[in-house]
Amino acid sequence: MEFQTERLILRSWKESDAESLFKYACNPSVGPSAGWPVHKSIEESLGVIKNVLCGKECFAVCLRSDDMPIGCVELILNDASDSAGNSDECELGFWLAQPFWGQSIMSEAAGRLILHAFEDLHMKKIWCRYYEGNEKSEKIQHRLGFDFVESCKNVEVPLLKERRTVYKNCLTREKWEMRRNFSIALMSLLGSAEAFAGIAV
């Protein structure tokens, strides 16, 4: 399965992506804030591709210009998620390489996967979490329409062998549809305004 947006391709991870994954996952500014340790070798990155980034709904985020992974976005289904409690709920997870921060790339990628979750998988709720201090993830989630639900203190981060405060957010199908319909109506209105301006000129 593959999805495309204006700038991106979302596709399954391949073993040949190991070098590209290591290039960005060895950066201490990326993994630890999301709850996983820096990668120490290409071989370790290859193992992660084989054993972790292998889920049906896990996608490498690639630029359309070269199809090389610069991040990851995933829908974690309820049997593998600590947040989703029903079969019509899932959890969104993501990370992006540091050189591409601040370009709305992850909002674009996650937005496409959210569309897939609601329209193709018929989800009713999508959950998303971030650890205290991860302001970038917090901003992306709110930009996508997620609402704060609760915070949990002293939560174990197994891969880093530490405990943190976790913030849980949720996006319902109803809110997503409302936001989508508003965007469509706004674009239609702007298009009509531009056409009117053209006629007036």
PDB file of C-alpha atoms in Angstrom:
ATOM      1  CA  MET A   1       0.000   0.000   0.000  1.00  0.00           C
ATOM      2  CA  GLU A   2       1.200   3.483  -0.847  1.00  0.00           C
ATOM      3  CA  PHE A   3      -0.143   7.008  -0.448  1.00  0.00           C
ATOM      4  CA  GLN A   4       0.940  10.239  -2.070  1.00  0.00           C
ATOM      5  CA  THR A   5       0.524  13.869  -1.131  1.00  0.00           C
ATOM      6  CA  GLU A   6       1.712  17.037  -2.819  1.00  0.00           C
ATOM      7  CA  ARG A   7       5.282  16.598  -1.567  1.00  0.00           C
ATOM      8  CA  LEU A   8       5.428  13.097  -0.119  1.00  0.00           C
ATOM      9  CA  ILE A   9       5.187   9.378  -0.697  1.00  0.00           C
ATOM     10  CA  LEU A  10       4.093   7.162   2.192  1.00  0.00           C
ATOM     11  CA  ARG A  11       5.187   3.584   1.555  1.00  0.00           C
ATOM     12  CA  SER A  12       6.268   0.420   3.338  1.00  0.00           C
ATOM     13  CA  TRP A  13       9.781   0.274   4.725  1.00  0.00           C
ATOM     14  CA  LYS A  14      12.360  -1.710   2.762  1.00  0.00           C
ATOM     15  CA  GLU A  15      15.598  -3.303   3.950  1.00  0.00           C
ATOM     16  CA  SER A  16      17.435  -1.042   1.525  1.00  0.00           C
ATOM     17  CA  ASP A  17      16.242   1.929   3.642  1.00  0.00           C
ATOM     18  CA  ALA A  18      18.565   0.973   6.511  1.00  0.00           C
ATOM     19  CA  GLU A  19      21.294   3.447   5.626  1.00  0.00           C
ATOM     20  CA  SER A  20      18.855   6.328   5.283  1.00  0.00           C
ATOM     21  CA  LEU A  21      17.157   5.383   8.566  1.00  0.00           C
ATOM     22  CA  PHE A  22      20.469   5.273  10.406  1.00  0.00           C
ATOM     23  CA  LYS A  23      21.475   8.655   8.962  1.00  0.00           C
ATOM     24  CA  TYR A  24      18.599  10.328  10.809  1.00  0.00           C
ATOM     25  CA  ALA A  25      17.921   7.922  13.712  1.00  0.00           C
ATOM     26  CA  CYS A  26      21.469   8.332  15.065  1.00  0.00           C
ATOM     27  CA  ASN A  27      20.616  11.955  15.903  1.00  0.00           C
ATOM     28  CA  PRO A  28      19.990  12.282  19.682  1.00  0.00           C
ATOM     29  CA  SER A  29      17.451  15.039  19.018  1.00  0.00           C
ATOM     30  CA  VAL A  30      15.055  12.629  17.297  1.00  0.00           C
ATOM     31  CA  GLY A  31      14.494   9.256  18.986  1.00  0.00           C
ATOM     32  CA  PRO A  32      14.774   9.969  22.719  1.00  0.00           C
ATOM     33  CA  SER A  33      12.034  12.618  22.645  1.00  0.00           C
ATOM     34  CA  ALA A  34       9.737  10.004  21.083  1.00  0.00           C
ATOM     35  CA  GLY A  35      10.756   7.283  23.523  1.00  0.00           C
ATOM     36  CA  TRP A  36      13.375   5.271  21.644  1.00  0.00           C
ATOM     37  CA  PRO A  37      17.199   5.307  21.794  1.00  0.00           C
ATOM     38  CA  VAL A  38      19.529   6.564  19.088  1.00  0.00           C
ATOM     39  CA  HIS A  39      20.619   3.982  16.548  1.00  0.00           C
ATOM     40  CA  LYS A  40      24.255   2.974  16.826  1.00  0.00           C
ATOM     41  CA  SER A  41      24.787   1.284  13.457  1.00  0.00           C
ATOM     42  CA  ILE A  42      23.244   0.576  10.071  1.00  0.00           C
ATOM     43  CA  GLU A  43      22.836  -3.021  11.207  1.00  0.00           C
ATOM     44  CA  GLU A  44      20.738  -1.880  14.144  1.00  0.00           C
ATOM     45  CA  SER A  45      18.585   0.223  11.823  1.00  0.00           C
ATOM     46  CA  LEU A  46      18.115  -2.795   9.569  1.00  0.00           C
ATOM     47  CA  GLY A  47      16.932  -4.807  12.563  1.00  0.00           C
ATOM     48  CA  VAL A  48      14.429  -2.081  13.441  1.00  0.00           C
ATOM     49  CA  ILE A  49      13.081  -2.146   9.878  1.00  0.00           C
ATOM     50  CA  LYS A  50      12.680  -5.921  10.022  1.00  0.00           C
ATOM     51  CA  ASN A  51      11.184  -6.176  13.505  1.00  0.00           C
ATOM     52  CA  VAL A  52       9.590  -2.826  14.419  1.00  0.00           C
ATOM     53  CA  LEU A  53       8.715  -0.858  11.283  1.00  0.00           C
ATOM     54  CA  CYS A  54       7.027  -3.878   9.729  1.00  0.00           C
ATOM     55  CA  GLY A  55       3.394  -3.284  10.687  1.00  0.00           C
ATOM     56  CA  LYS A  56       0.673  -3.247   8.039  1.00  0.00           C
ATOM     57  CA  GLU A  57      -0.087   0.413   8.737  1.00  0.00           C
ATOM     58  CA  CYS A  58       3.520   1.592   9.211  1.00  0.00           C
ATOM     59  CA  PHE A  59       4.870   3.859   6.475  1.00  0.00           C
ATOM     60  CA  ALA A  60       8.166   5.461   5.599  1.00  0.00           C
ATOM     61  CA  VAL A  61       7.721   9.178   4.913  1.00  0.00           C
ATOM     62  CA  CYS A  62       9.629   9.953   1.714  1.00  0.00           C
ATOM     63  CA  LEU A  63      10.076  13.034  -0.412  1.00  0.00           C
ATOM     64  CA  ARG A  64       8.625  12.538  -3.882  1.00  0.00           C
ATOM     65  CA  SER A  65      11.830  13.916  -5.365  1.00  0.00           C
ATOM     66  CA  ASP A  66      13.994  10.934  -4.338  1.00  0.00           C
ATOM     67  CA  ASP A  67      11.804   8.376  -2.470  1.00  0.00           C
ATOM     68  CA  MET A  68      14.253   8.296   0.458  1.00  0.00           C
ATOM     69  CA  PRO A  69      12.821   7.969   4.001  1.00  0.00           C
ATOM     70  CA  ILE A  70      13.020  11.058   6.212  1.00  0.00           C
ATOM     71  CA  GLY A  71      10.581   9.919   8.872  1.00  0.00           C
ATOM     72  CA  CYS A  72       7.874   7.483   9.830  1.00  0.00           C
ATOM     73  CA  VAL A  73       4.125   7.584  10.409  1.00  0.00           C
ATOM     74  CA  GLU A  74       2.005   4.694  11.657  1.00  0.00           C
ATOM     75  CA  LEU A  75      -1.493   3.718  12.680  1.00  0.00           C
ATOM     76  CA  ILE A  76      -1.162   1.396  15.672  1.00  0.00           C
ATOM     77  CA  LEU A  77      -4.253  -0.805  15.789  1.00  0.00           C
ATOM     78  CA  ASN A  78      -6.057  -1.467  19.038  1.00  0.00           C
ATOM     79  CA  ASP A  79      -4.463  -4.814  19.875  1.00  0.00           C
ATOM     80  CA  ALA A  80      -1.020  -3.161  19.899  1.00  0.00           C
ATOM     81  CA  SER A  81      -2.002   0.190  21.407  1.00  0.00           C
ATOM     82  CA  ASP A  82      -2.198   1.162  25.064  1.00  0.00           C
ATOM     83  CA  SER A  83      -4.680   3.956  24.261  1.00  0.00           C
ATOM     84  CA  ALA A  84      -7.122   2.486  21.740  1.00  0.00           C
ATOM     85  CA  GLY A  85      -9.663   0.359  23.569  1.00  0.00           C
ATOM     86  CA  ASN A  86     -11.963  -0.764  20.751  1.00  0.00           C
ATOM     87  CA  SER A  87     -11.570  -2.256  17.282  1.00  0.00           C
ATOM     88  CA  ASP A  88     -12.759   1.021  15.734  1.00  0.00           C
ATOM     89  CA  GLU A  89     -10.020   3.012  17.480  1.00  0.00           C
ATOM     90  CA  CYS A  90      -6.298   3.270  16.736  1.00  0.00           C
ATOM     91  CA  GLU A  91      -3.258   5.278  17.747  1.00  0.00           C
ATOM     92  CA  LEU A  92      -1.171   7.565  15.555  1.00  0.00           C
ATOM     93  CA  GLY A  93       2.602   7.544  15.945  1.00  0.00           C
ATOM     94  CA  PHE A  94       5.206   9.549  14.038  1.00  0.00           C
ATOM     95  CA  TRP A  95       8.701  10.988  13.941  1.00  0.00           C
ATOM     96  CA  LEU A  96      10.580  13.174  11.465  1.00  0.00           C
ATOM     97  CA  ALA A  97      14.275  13.744  10.769  1.00  0.00           C
ATOM     98  CA  GLN A  98      15.611  16.997  12.215  1.00  0.00           C
ATOM     99  CA  PRO A  99      16.657  18.645   8.887  1.00  0.00           C
ATOM    100  CA  PHE A 100      12.995  18.651   7.857  1.00  0.00           C
ATOM    101  CA  TRP A 101      11.456  20.170  10.973  1.00  0.00           C
ATOM    102  CA  GLY A 102       9.428  23.342  10.573  1.00  0.00           C
ATOM    103  CA  GLN A 103       8.227  22.603   7.020  1.00  0.00           C
ATOM    104  CA  SER A 104       4.786  21.110   7.887  1.00  0.00           C
ATOM    105  CA  ILE A 105       5.942  17.806   6.404  1.00  0.00           C
ATOM    106  CA  MET A 106       4.682  15.666   9.258  1.00  0.00           C
ATOM    107  CA  SER A 107       1.338  17.472   9.334  1.00  0.00           C
ATOM    108  CA  GLU A 108       1.001  16.603   5.639  1.00  0.00           C
ATOM    109  CA  ALA A 109       1.988  12.963   6.147  1.00  0.00           C
ATOM    110  CA  ALA A 110      -0.094  12.388   9.264  1.00  0.00           C
ATOM    111  CA  GLY A 111      -3.059  14.170   7.724  1.00  0.00           C
ATOM    112  CA  ARG A 112      -3.039  11.706   4.824  1.00  0.00           C
ATOM    113  CA  LEU A 113      -2.891   8.737   7.174  1.00  0.00           C
ATOM    114  CA  ILE A 114      -5.741  10.162   9.259  1.00  0.00           C
ATOM    115  CA  LEU A 115      -7.834  10.317   6.081  1.00  0.00           C
ATOM    116  CA  HIS A 116      -6.994   6.642   5.489  1.00  0.00           C
ATOM    117  CA  ALA A 117      -7.935   5.742   9.062  1.00  0.00           C
ATOM    118  CA  PHE A 118     -11.368   7.338   8.925  1.00  0.00           C
ATOM    119  CA  GLU A 119     -12.343   6.649   5.312  1.00  0.00           C
ATOM    120  CA  ASP A 120     -10.740   3.264   4.595  1.00  0.00           C
ATOM    121  CA  LEU A 121     -10.443   1.652   8.030  1.00  0.00           C
ATOM    122  CA  HIS A 122     -13.677   3.207   9.363  1.00  0.00           C
ATOM    123  CA  MET A 123     -12.176   4.296  12.648  1.00  0.00           C
ATOM    124  CA  LYS A 124     -14.236   6.348  15.084  1.00  0.00           C
ATOM    125  CA  LYS A 125     -11.353   7.645  17.200  1.00  0.00           C
ATOM    126  CA  ILE A 126      -7.636   8.163  16.737  1.00  0.00           C
ATOM    127  CA  TRP A 127      -5.431   8.586  19.787  1.00  0.00           C
ATOM    128  CA  CYS A 128      -2.025  10.230  19.898  1.00  0.00           C
ATOM    129  CA  ARG A 129       0.481  10.785  22.697  1.00  0.00           C
ATOM    130  CA  TYR A 130       3.557  12.807  23.434  1.00  0.00           C
ATOM    131  CA  TYR A 131       6.021  12.932  26.295  1.00  0.00           C
ATOM    132  CA  GLU A 132       6.367  16.025  28.431  1.00  0.00           C
ATOM    133  CA  GLY A 133       8.773  18.457  26.804  1.00  0.00           C
ATOM    134  CA  ASN A 134       8.165  17.272  23.231  1.00  0.00           C
ATOM    135  CA  GLU A 135       6.650  20.563  22.101  1.00  0.00           C
ATOM    136  CA  LYS A 136       7.011  19.800  18.394  1.00  0.00           C
ATOM    137  CA  SER A 137       4.845  16.702  18.646  1.00  0.00           C
ATOM    138  CA  GLU A 138       2.339  18.584  20.791  1.00  0.00           C
ATOM    139  CA  LYS A 139       1.992  21.344  18.172  1.00  0.00           C
ATOM    140  CA  ILE A 140       1.559  18.897  15.308  1.00  0.00           C
ATOM    141  CA  GLN A 141      -1.163  17.019  17.153  1.00  0.00           C
ATOM    142  CA  HIS A 142      -3.120  20.158  17.946  1.00  0.00           C
ATOM    143  CA  ARG A 143      -2.673  21.386  14.374  1.00  0.00           C
ATOM    144  CA  LEU A 144      -4.237  18.138  13.171  1.00  0.00           C
ATOM    145  CA  GLY A 145      -7.246  18.670  15.441  1.00  0.00           C
ATOM    146  CA  PHE A 146      -6.420  16.410  18.379  1.00  0.00           C
ATOM    147  CA  ASP A 147      -7.907  17.445  21.726  1.00  0.00           C
ATOM    148  CA  PHE A 148      -6.279  16.911  25.111  1.00  0.00           C
ATOM    149  CA  VAL A 149      -7.842  14.078  27.130  1.00  0.00           C
ATOM    150  CA  GLU A 150      -5.547  13.352  30.070  1.00  0.00           C
ATOM    151  CA  SER A 151      -2.005  13.260  31.390  1.00  0.00           C
ATOM    152  CA  CYS A 152      -0.381  10.318  33.131  1.00  0.00           C
ATOM    153  CA  LYS A 153       2.619  10.761  35.401  1.00  0.00           C
ATOM    154  CA  ASN A 154       5.428   8.319  36.074  1.00  0.00           C
ATOM    155  CA  VAL A 155       4.794   6.234  32.948  1.00  0.00           C
ATOM    156  CA  GLU A 156       7.507   3.743  32.049  1.00  0.00           C
ATOM    157  CA  VAL A 157       9.462   4.309  28.827  1.00  0.00           C
ATOM    158  CA  PRO A 158      10.746   0.732  28.334  1.00  0.00           C
ATOM    159  CA  LEU A 159      13.329   1.340  25.621  1.00  0.00           C
ATOM    160  CA  LEU A 160      14.988   4.128  27.597  1.00  0.00           C
ATOM    161  CA  LYS A 161      14.513   2.575  31.041  1.00  0.00           C
ATOM    162  CA  GLU A 162      13.065   5.736  32.565  1.00  0.00           C
ATOM    163  CA  ARG A 163       9.732   7.252  33.537  1.00  0.00           C
ATOM    164  CA  ARG A 164       8.006  10.333  32.137  1.00  0.00           C
ATOM    165  CA  THR A 165       4.730  12.223  32.052  1.00  0.00           C
ATOM    166  CA  VAL A 166       2.614  11.345  29.013  1.00  0.00           C
ATOM    167  CA  TYR A 167      -0.104  13.514  27.487  1.00  0.00           C
ATOM    168  CA  LYS A 168      -2.924  11.775  25.627  1.00  0.00           C
ATOM    169  CA  ASN A 169      -4.920  13.435  22.856  1.00  0.00           C
ATOM    170  CA  CYS A 170      -7.828  12.230  20.749  1.00  0.00           C
ATOM    171  CA  LEU A 171      -9.379  13.055  17.376  1.00  0.00           C
ATOM    172  CA  THR A 172     -12.929  11.827  16.754  1.00  0.00           C
ATOM    173  CA  ARG A 173     -14.455  11.113  13.382  1.00  0.00           C
ATOM    174  CA  GLU A 174     -17.090  13.793  14.065  1.00  0.00           C
ATOM    175  CA  LYS A 175     -14.523  16.511  14.669  1.00  0.00           C
ATOM    176  CA  TRP A 176     -12.420  15.424  11.706  1.00  0.00           C
ATOM    177  CA  GLU A 177     -15.455  15.536   9.384  1.00  0.00           C
ATOM    178  CA  MET A 178     -16.442  18.948  10.701  1.00  0.00           C
ATOM    179  CA  ARG A 179     -12.943  20.335  10.094  1.00  0.00           C
ATOM    180  CA  ARG A 180     -12.790  18.744   6.648  1.00  0.00           C
ATOM    181  CA  ASN A 181     -16.190  20.100   5.601  1.00  0.00           C
ATOM    182  CA  PHE A 182     -15.192  23.554   6.813  1.00  0.00           C
ATOM    183  CA  SER A 183     -11.962  23.413   4.786  1.00  0.00           C
ATOM    184  CA  ILE A 184     -13.849  22.320   1.664  1.00  0.00           C
ATOM    185  CA  ALA A 185     -16.397  25.101   2.106  1.00  0.00           C
ATOM    186  CA  LEU A 186     -13.642  27.659   2.667  1.00  0.00           C
ATOM    187  CA  MET A 187     -11.758  26.570  -0.450  1.00  0.00           C
ATOM    188  CA  SER A 188     -14.961  26.745  -2.451  1.00  0.00           C
ATOM    189  CA  LEU A 189     -15.666  30.223  -1.123  1.00  0.00           C
ATOM    190  CA  LEU A 190     -12.140  31.396  -1.907  1.00  0.00           C
ATOM    191  CA  GLY A 191     -12.411  29.931  -5.385  1.00  0.00           C
ATOM    192  CA  SER A 192     -15.683  31.765  -5.967  1.00  0.00           C
ATOM    193  CA  ALA A 193     -14.160  34.991  -4.677  1.00  0.00           C
ATOM    194  CA  GLU A 194     -11.197  34.643  -7.047  1.00  0.00           C
ATOM    195  CA  ALA A 195     -13.518  33.956  -9.968  1.00  0.00           C
ATOM    196  CA  PHE A 196     -15.627  36.986  -9.065  1.00  0.00           C
ATOM    197  CA  ALA A 197     -12.500  39.120  -8.818  1.00  0.00           C
ATOM    198  CA  GLY A 198     -11.468  37.924 -12.278  1.00  0.00           C
ATOM    199  CA  ILE A 199     -14.837  38.855 -13.718  1.00  0.00           C
ATOM    200  CA  ALA A 200     -14.741  42.247 -12.014  1.00  0.00           C
ATOM    201  CA  VAL A 201     -11.330  42.988 -13.501  1.00  0.00           C
TER     202      VAL A 201
END
